[in-house]
Coordinates of C-alpha atoms in Angstrom, one line a residue:
X275 CA 12.3 67.7 -44.7
X276 CA 9.5 65.4 -45.9
X277 CA 6.5 65.6 -43.6
X278 CA 5.7 61.9 -43.5
X279 CA 7.4 58.7 -42.6
X280 CA 5.6 55.7 -44.0
X281 CA 6.2 52.1 -43.1
X282 CA 5.2 50.0 -46.1
X283 CA 4.2 46.9 -44.1
X284 CA 1.4 45.3 -42.1
X285 CA 3.8 43.4 -39.9
X286 CA 3.3 44.1 -36.2
X287 CA 7.0 43.1 -35.7
X288 CA 8.3 45.8 -38.1
X289 CA 5.9 48.3 -36.6
X290 CA 7.2 47.7 -33.1
X291 CA 10.8 47.9 -34.3
X292 CA 10.3 51.3 -36.0
X293 CA 8.6 52.6 -32.9
X294 CA 12.0 52.2 -31.2
X295 CA 13.4 55.1 -33.2
X296 CA 10.8 57.5 -31.7
X297 CA 10.0 59.0 -35.1
X298 CA 6.2 59.5 -36.0
X299 CA 5.1 57.3 -38.9
X300 CA 2.1 55.9 -40.7
X301 CA 1.6 52.4 -42.0
X302 CA 0.5 51.4 -45.5
X303 CA 0.5 47.7 -46.5
X304 CA 1.4 47.4 -50.2
X305 CA -0.5 45.1 -52.5
X306 CA 2.0 43.1 -54.5
X307 CA 2.6 39.5 -55.6
X308 CA 5.4 38.1 -53.5
X309 CA 5.8 34.9 -55.4
X310 CA 9.5 34.1 -56.2
X311 CA 10.5 34.1 -59.9
X312 CA 12.2 31.1 -61.3
X313 CA 15.2 30.8 -61.0
X314 CA 15.4 33.8 -58.7
X315 CA 18.1 33.8 -55.9
X316 CA 17.3 34.8 -52.4
X317 CA 19.4 37.9 -52.7
X318 CA 17.6 38.9 -55.9
X319 CA 14.2 38.1 -54.4
X320 CA 14.4 40.3 -51.3
X321 CA 15.8 43.2 -53.3
X322 CA 13.1 43.0 -56.0
X323 CA 10.3 42.7 -53.4
X324 CA 11.7 45.4 -51.1
X325 CA 11.8 47.9 -54.0
X326 CA 8.5 46.8 -55.5
X327 CA 6.8 47.3 -52.2
X328 CA 8.1 50.9 -52.0
X329 CA 6.9 51.7 -55.5
X330 CA 3.5 50.1 -54.8
X331 CA 3.0 52.2 -51.6
X332 CA 4.0 55.3 -53.6
X333 CA 1.6 54.5 -56.4
X334 CA -1.3 53.6 -54.0
X335 CA -0.9 56.7 -51.9
X336 CA -0.7 59.1 -54.9
X337 CA -4.4 58.4 -55.4
X338 CA -5.2 59.9 -51.9
X339 CA -2.2 62.3 -51.2
X340 CA -2.4 65.7 -52.9
X341 CA 1.3 66.3 -52.4
X342 CA 3.1 63.0 -51.8
X343 CA 6.2 64.0 -50.1
X344 CA 6.9 61.1 -47.7
X345 CA 9.7 58.7 -47.0
X346 CA 8.6 55.1 -47.5
X347 CA 10.3 52.3 -45.7
X348 CA 9.9 48.8 -47.0
X349 CA 11.6 45.4 -46.4
X350 CA 11.4 41.8 -47.3
X351 CA 13.0 38.7 -45.6
X352 CA 13.6 35.1 -46.4
X353 CA 15.3 32.2 -44.6
X354 CA 17.8 30.2 -46.6
X355 CA 18.9 26.6 -45.9
X356 CA 21.3 24.8 -48.3
X357 CA 20.6 27.5 -50.9
X358 CA 16.8 26.9 -50.7
X359 CA 14.5 29.8 -50.0
X360 CA 12.1 29.3 -47.1
X361 CA 9.3 31.7 -46.4
X362 CA 6.6 32.0 -43.7
X363 CA 5.1 28.6 -42.6
X364 CA 1.5 29.8 -42.3
X365 CA 0.5 26.5 -40.7
X366 CA 1.5 24.5 -37.6
X367 CA 2.6 21.5 -39.7
X368 CA 4.8 23.7 -42.0
X369 CA 6.3 25.3 -38.9
X370 CA 7.2 22.0 -37.4
X371 CA 8.6 20.8 -40.7
X372 CA 10.8 23.9 -41.1
X373 CA 12.2 23.7 -37.6
X374 CA 12.8 20.0 -38.0
X375 CA 14.9 20.8 -41.0
X376 CA 16.8 23.5 -39.1
X377 CA 17.8 21.3 -36.2
X378 CA 21.6 21.2 -35.8
X379 CA 22.1 23.5 -38.9
X380 CA 23.1 27.0 -39.8
X381 CA 20.3 29.0 -41.4
X382 CA 20.8 32.4 -43.1
X383 CA 18.3 35.2 -43.0
X384 CA 18.4 37.8 -45.7
X385 CA 16.6 41.1 -45.2
X386 CA 16.3 43.7 -47.9
X387 CA 15.6 47.3 -46.9
X388 CA 14.4 50.0 -49.2
X389 CA 14.1 53.7 -48.3
X390 CA 12.1 55.6 -51.0
X391 CA 11.8 59.3 -51.3
X392 CA 8.5 60.3 -52.9
X393 CA 9.6 63.8 -53.7
X394 CA 12.2 62.8 -56.3
X395 CA 11.3 59.1 -56.7
X396 CA 14.8 58.1 -55.6
X397 CA 15.5 55.2 -53.4
X398 CA 18.3 53.5 -51.5
X399 CA 18.6 49.8 -50.9
X400 CA 20.7 47.7 -48.5
X401 CA 20.9 44.0 -47.7
X402 CA 21.4 42.6 -44.2
X403 CA 22.5 39.0 -43.6
X404 CA 22.1 37.2 -40.3
X405 CA 23.0 33.7 -39.4
X406 CA 21.3 31.5 -36.8
X407 CA 22.9 28.2 -35.6
X408 CA 20.2 25.9 -34.3
X409 CA 21.0 23.4 -31.6
X410 CA 19.9 19.8 -32.1
X411 CA 16.2 19.8 -31.4
X412 CA 13.8 17.0 -30.4
X413 CA 10.5 16.7 -32.1
X414 CA 8.8 17.3 -28.8
X415 CA 10.7 20.5 -28.2
X416 CA 9.7 21.7 -31.7
X417 CA 6.1 20.9 -31.3
X418 CA 5.9 22.5 -27.8
X419 CA 7.6 25.6 -29.1
X420 CA 5.2 26.0 -32.0
X421 CA 2.3 25.4 -29.7
X422 CA 3.5 28.0 -27.2
X423 CA 4.5 30.8 -29.6
X424 CA 2.6 30.1 -32.8
X425 CA 5.3 31.6 -35.1
X426 CA 3.2 31.0 -38.2
X427 CA 3.7 34.5 -39.7
X428 CA 7.5 34.5 -39.2
X429 CA 10.1 33.5 -41.8
X430 CA 12.0 30.6 -40.2
X431 CA 9.1 29.6 -37.9
X432 CA 10.4 31.3 -34.8
X433 CA 10.4 34.6 -32.8
X434 CA 13.9 35.4 -31.7
X435 CA 12.5 38.2 -29.4
X436 CA 10.6 35.5 -27.6
X437 CA 11.1 31.8 -26.8
X438 CA 12.9 31.3 -30.2
X439 CA 16.2 32.0 -28.5
X440 CA 15.8 28.7 -26.7
X441 CA 16.2 27.0 -30.1
X442 CA 19.7 28.4 -30.8
X443 CA 23.3 27.6 -30.1
X444 CA 24.4 31.1 -31.3
X445 CA 23.5 33.9 -33.7
X446 CA 25.9 35.8 -36.0
X447 CA 25.5 39.2 -37.7
X448 CA 25.7 42.9 -37.6
X449 CA 22.2 43.8 -36.5
X450 CA 19.9 41.4 -34.5
X451 CA 16.9 43.6 -35.4
X452 CA 17.2 42.4 -39.0
X453 CA 16.3 38.9 -37.8
X454 CA 12.9 40.3 -36.7
X455 CA 12.4 42.0 -40.0
X456 CA 13.8 45.5 -40.0
X457 CA 17.5 46.3 -39.8
X458 CA 17.5 49.4 -37.6
X459 CA 21.2 50.2 -37.9
X460 CA 21.0 50.4 -41.7
X461 CA 17.7 52.2 -41.5
X462 CA 19.0 54.8 -39.1
X463 CA 22.0 55.5 -41.4
X464 CA 19.8 55.9 -44.5
X465 CA 17.4 58.2 -42.6
X466 CA 20.2 60.4 -41.4
X467 CA 21.3 60.8 -45.0
X468 CA 17.8 62.3 -45.5
X469 CA 18.2 64.6 -42.5
X470 CA 15.9 62.5 -40.3
X471 CA 17.8 61.9 -37.1
X472 CA 15.9 60.7 -33.9
X473 CA 18.7 62.0 -31.7
X474 CA 19.3 65.3 -33.3

């Protein structure tokens, strides 16, 4: 069994999710360009970036690890509205604009997951799709929400594990963890295939 589990991310949300599995891990943030390619679809984008992040972590760690034998976990997520890719807002104005566009609409969140084995350079990839139905929101509600929770580093401009749930009519999908950025059900399955099982 590989002696390291490596989360290829600097996201505190993904880190908190992976902690739920109770498996020791390290973090390594990959250095890659995440700019979408034209005319790249959302499905292709999250797959390309999830896999690219894993290879980047592997490459970067080979300079410091004498015997790289870890399992690297990487993911990427985008929000999609009317076939348009929406990323992290980064600013208050962008967050308010995103949520205003989401009001009364269904927004899909695509999360790519890659599990990369450094020993044989093999990887497995899976895609999780989750849908959020936003209720009709007032501009005051949107501004107040952004002020309170500051979701500027979140795709979709909200935190569903916090006050973000107050923005929704309903959610739809197989794994609500994927909405936060790491589909734990799929990840647990892929880790079991590598003989890593938190519950034996």
